[in-house]
Each structure stands twice: as structure tokens, then as C-alpha cells.
Amino acid sequence: MQFAHQVTHPDEPVIIARSAQMRRVLDLAARAAQSEATVLIQGETGTGKELVARTIHCKSKRRTGPFVAVNCGAYSDSLLASELFGHQRGAFTGAIADRVGVFEAAAGGTVFLDEIGATSPAMQVKLLRVLQERRVTRVGSSLERAVDTRVVAATNADLAELVRDKTFREDLYYRVKVVSSRIPPLRERPDDIKPLIDHYLEHFANANAKTDIHLSPEAERVLINHRWPGNVRQLCGEIEQIVAMAPSGTIIKPRELSEDLDERPPGGDPGAAETPLPNASSSAVTSTNDTEATYQQLLDEWTRDVVARRLDHFAGNITKTAQSLAISRSTLYALLRKYGMRGQED
Ligand SMILES: Nc1ncnc2c1ncn2[C@@H]1O[C@H](COP(=O)(O)OP(=O)(O)O)[C@@H](O)[C@H]1O
Ligand SMILES: [Mg+2]
């Protein structure tokens, strides 16, 4: 059986953190790195939990040791037990040799337990024992071995809620969240979007030996206003794709962006499913800096906003949206292309 987990000796990762929220996360990570305390990192998928875990490892005195990441949600119970604790030859069918588990493999370093909220009650009991006693027993063995690993855990579920629902043990919860950090979704820290775009444009341009790929102001606005349900991972993938498709010296237009980039509802309740129609008192202009924008930019932004809301109101229906705006369908199509939006044929 092969090791499914990853043993690495990572360099300290580059983390873009312009927003106050993200700087707080990094401050806490730096302080946590000075201790041996178990850390719990909560956040939606793609927000950077593993990146922060690696940062903690790289800033800690365990930095020269291994960093081992294991996704607890990716295994059946018995495979996870063998993955984490190791097994002895003959412990079960297929256990043809002794095998060290993650806790032993990461001796002197850090174990990253990803998706700890996905573990079964039986596994939670075992993890509690490891965290309390700092000892592991390989599956099929009775010999206890001392564990010299620091634990950083992550979850995209709300662990406190899982505790209330009795699907996550309260005692393990408190053992895990000695230090706890929550990384907000990207849509709650829009200040990070532009620097992330710039960072990844440069990164992927370098990786692909391309130069001078820039976003038009309109394309940039679409990216900044997107809700990014997949958070930084999704943004990173979008920029990678843009750079892959664009020759050097391109200015990217909205129509060159992925079709599924939706617009964040202006005024931004992230959970809002429906966007209200604009009324006279609520300014539709949301992102352009008023003291710098040209008349055309402001007009574009206002138009995009009105079209997005109206389209939303008619559930994306092209004919109804065009009728209600008293424009032809082809004019509406041109606007949608211009602003990187999409509607639905009826
Ligand atoms: N603040 C950030 N700066 C730069 N890259 C980031 C940042 N946050 C996340 N990423 C990148 O986004 C992707 C997802 O991050 P990851 O740590 O795996 O998220 P999670 O573990 O929360 O799902 C990775 O490629 C990571 O390098
Ligand atoms: Mg992850």
C-alpha cells in the first residue's frame, strides 16, 4: 500500500493579505507558531486554510521537520486509521508490511488534519486519545509509540454547530481549538481580490513565459464584483485559465472570462438569493472610485448594474428583460457580452 498522504518540507508560502481580516489571520498564525498549541482553522473551501497551516509550520521551530497533510474526509474509517496511526503487517487483508502512520511520519514536524469535521464518532475517540496522551498505537499492534508532532486541523463545517448537533465530540472540539482562527470567505474581504489578481497574473505569466497580460477595467470589475463561491482557489484557477488562453500583450475583456462568473448582488448581502430592482435612492454605482472614474466608466458601471438587476428580476430571461428595458434582444445580447454576463433563451 502506498502513502496517500503528502509528506513535504514546504517553503513558507506567499500569502496575499491586504484586508484587515486576513492580516489578523496572519498575526494569529505568527503568534500560534511560537507555541506548540493545537490550532483549528475554519473557513469555506478555497479560503487558504492549508496555506495558513503551512505558514504556521514554517514559522515554528518545527520548520525543518516534515509537514504532513491528510484529508480526513477522503477515507473510510479503517483506511483513515491506518493512514493516521499506521498498521502492523497482517493487521488486515492487504496489510502485507508494517507501515508508519501520519503521526509517526511527521515526527519533529506538523500534521495537518484537513476536514476534521468529517470524522466518524469512532475516529473522534481515537483522535482525542492521541491529542490527550500524545501516543499512537498502530492498527493490529499493542505497542504504544510516543508522538512528536504538532497538530493543525481544519474544517469547512461549523464545528460548534456539529457539537450542538452531537455529530462532533465536545471534548475533542476543545482539544482541537486551543487556538482557533476563522478565514473569512473572499467575498467578505473584497480588498484582497485585486492584489490576488495581480499576484496570480504575474505568477502564471512567469510560469508560462508570457509578458504584458493585463485586464481591461471592465474585466477587472467583473472579477472584483464576483462572489467567488470557490474563494481564492476559484480565483486562482480563473487567472490561470486567462493567462493560458491569452498571448503576450493581451488586454483581457469581460467576454474572455469564464461564463459562470456571476455578479455579486450590489450592496452585497452574500446570502441574498434575489436582488431587488434599483430604486431612485439607492446608487447603483458600487465599485468605481467616484473621484477618478470617467463619465463613460460611470455610465458603463451604471448600465451593467441595471442590466444585471433586471436580468436577475426576470430569472435571466432575455426576452422579458429586453422588453422591460425597451431595447431589442440584439442590443441586450451586446450588453451582456460587453459586461461578461449571460442570460437565458426562453
Ligand atoms: N491569501 C492567499 N494568497 C495567495 N494564495 C492563496 C491565498 N489563499 C489561498 N490561496 C491559494 O488558493 C488555493 C486554495 O488554498 P488552500 O489553502 O488549499 O485552501 P483551503 O485549504 O481552505 O481549501 C491554493 O492554491 C492557495 O495557494
Ligand atoms: Mg484544503
Tab-separated table of C-alpha atoms and ligand atoms in Angstrom, residues 45-46 49-50 112 114-115 154 233, ligand 2:
chain	number	residue	atom	x	y	z
A	45	THR	CA	-13.187	25.613	0.935
A	46	GLY	CA	-10.541	27.502	-1.008
A	49	LYS	CA	-6.691	27.047	5.342
A	50	GLU	CA	-3.915	24.734	4.208
A	112	PHE	CA	-2.377	18.913	9.079
A	114	ASP	CA	-7.947	18.584	6.939
A	115	GLU	CA	-11.731	18.211	7.160
A	154	ALA	CA	-9.064	22.497	9.515
A	233	ARG	CA	-8.890	28.568	-5.271
B	2	MG	MG	-7.982	22.442	1.636
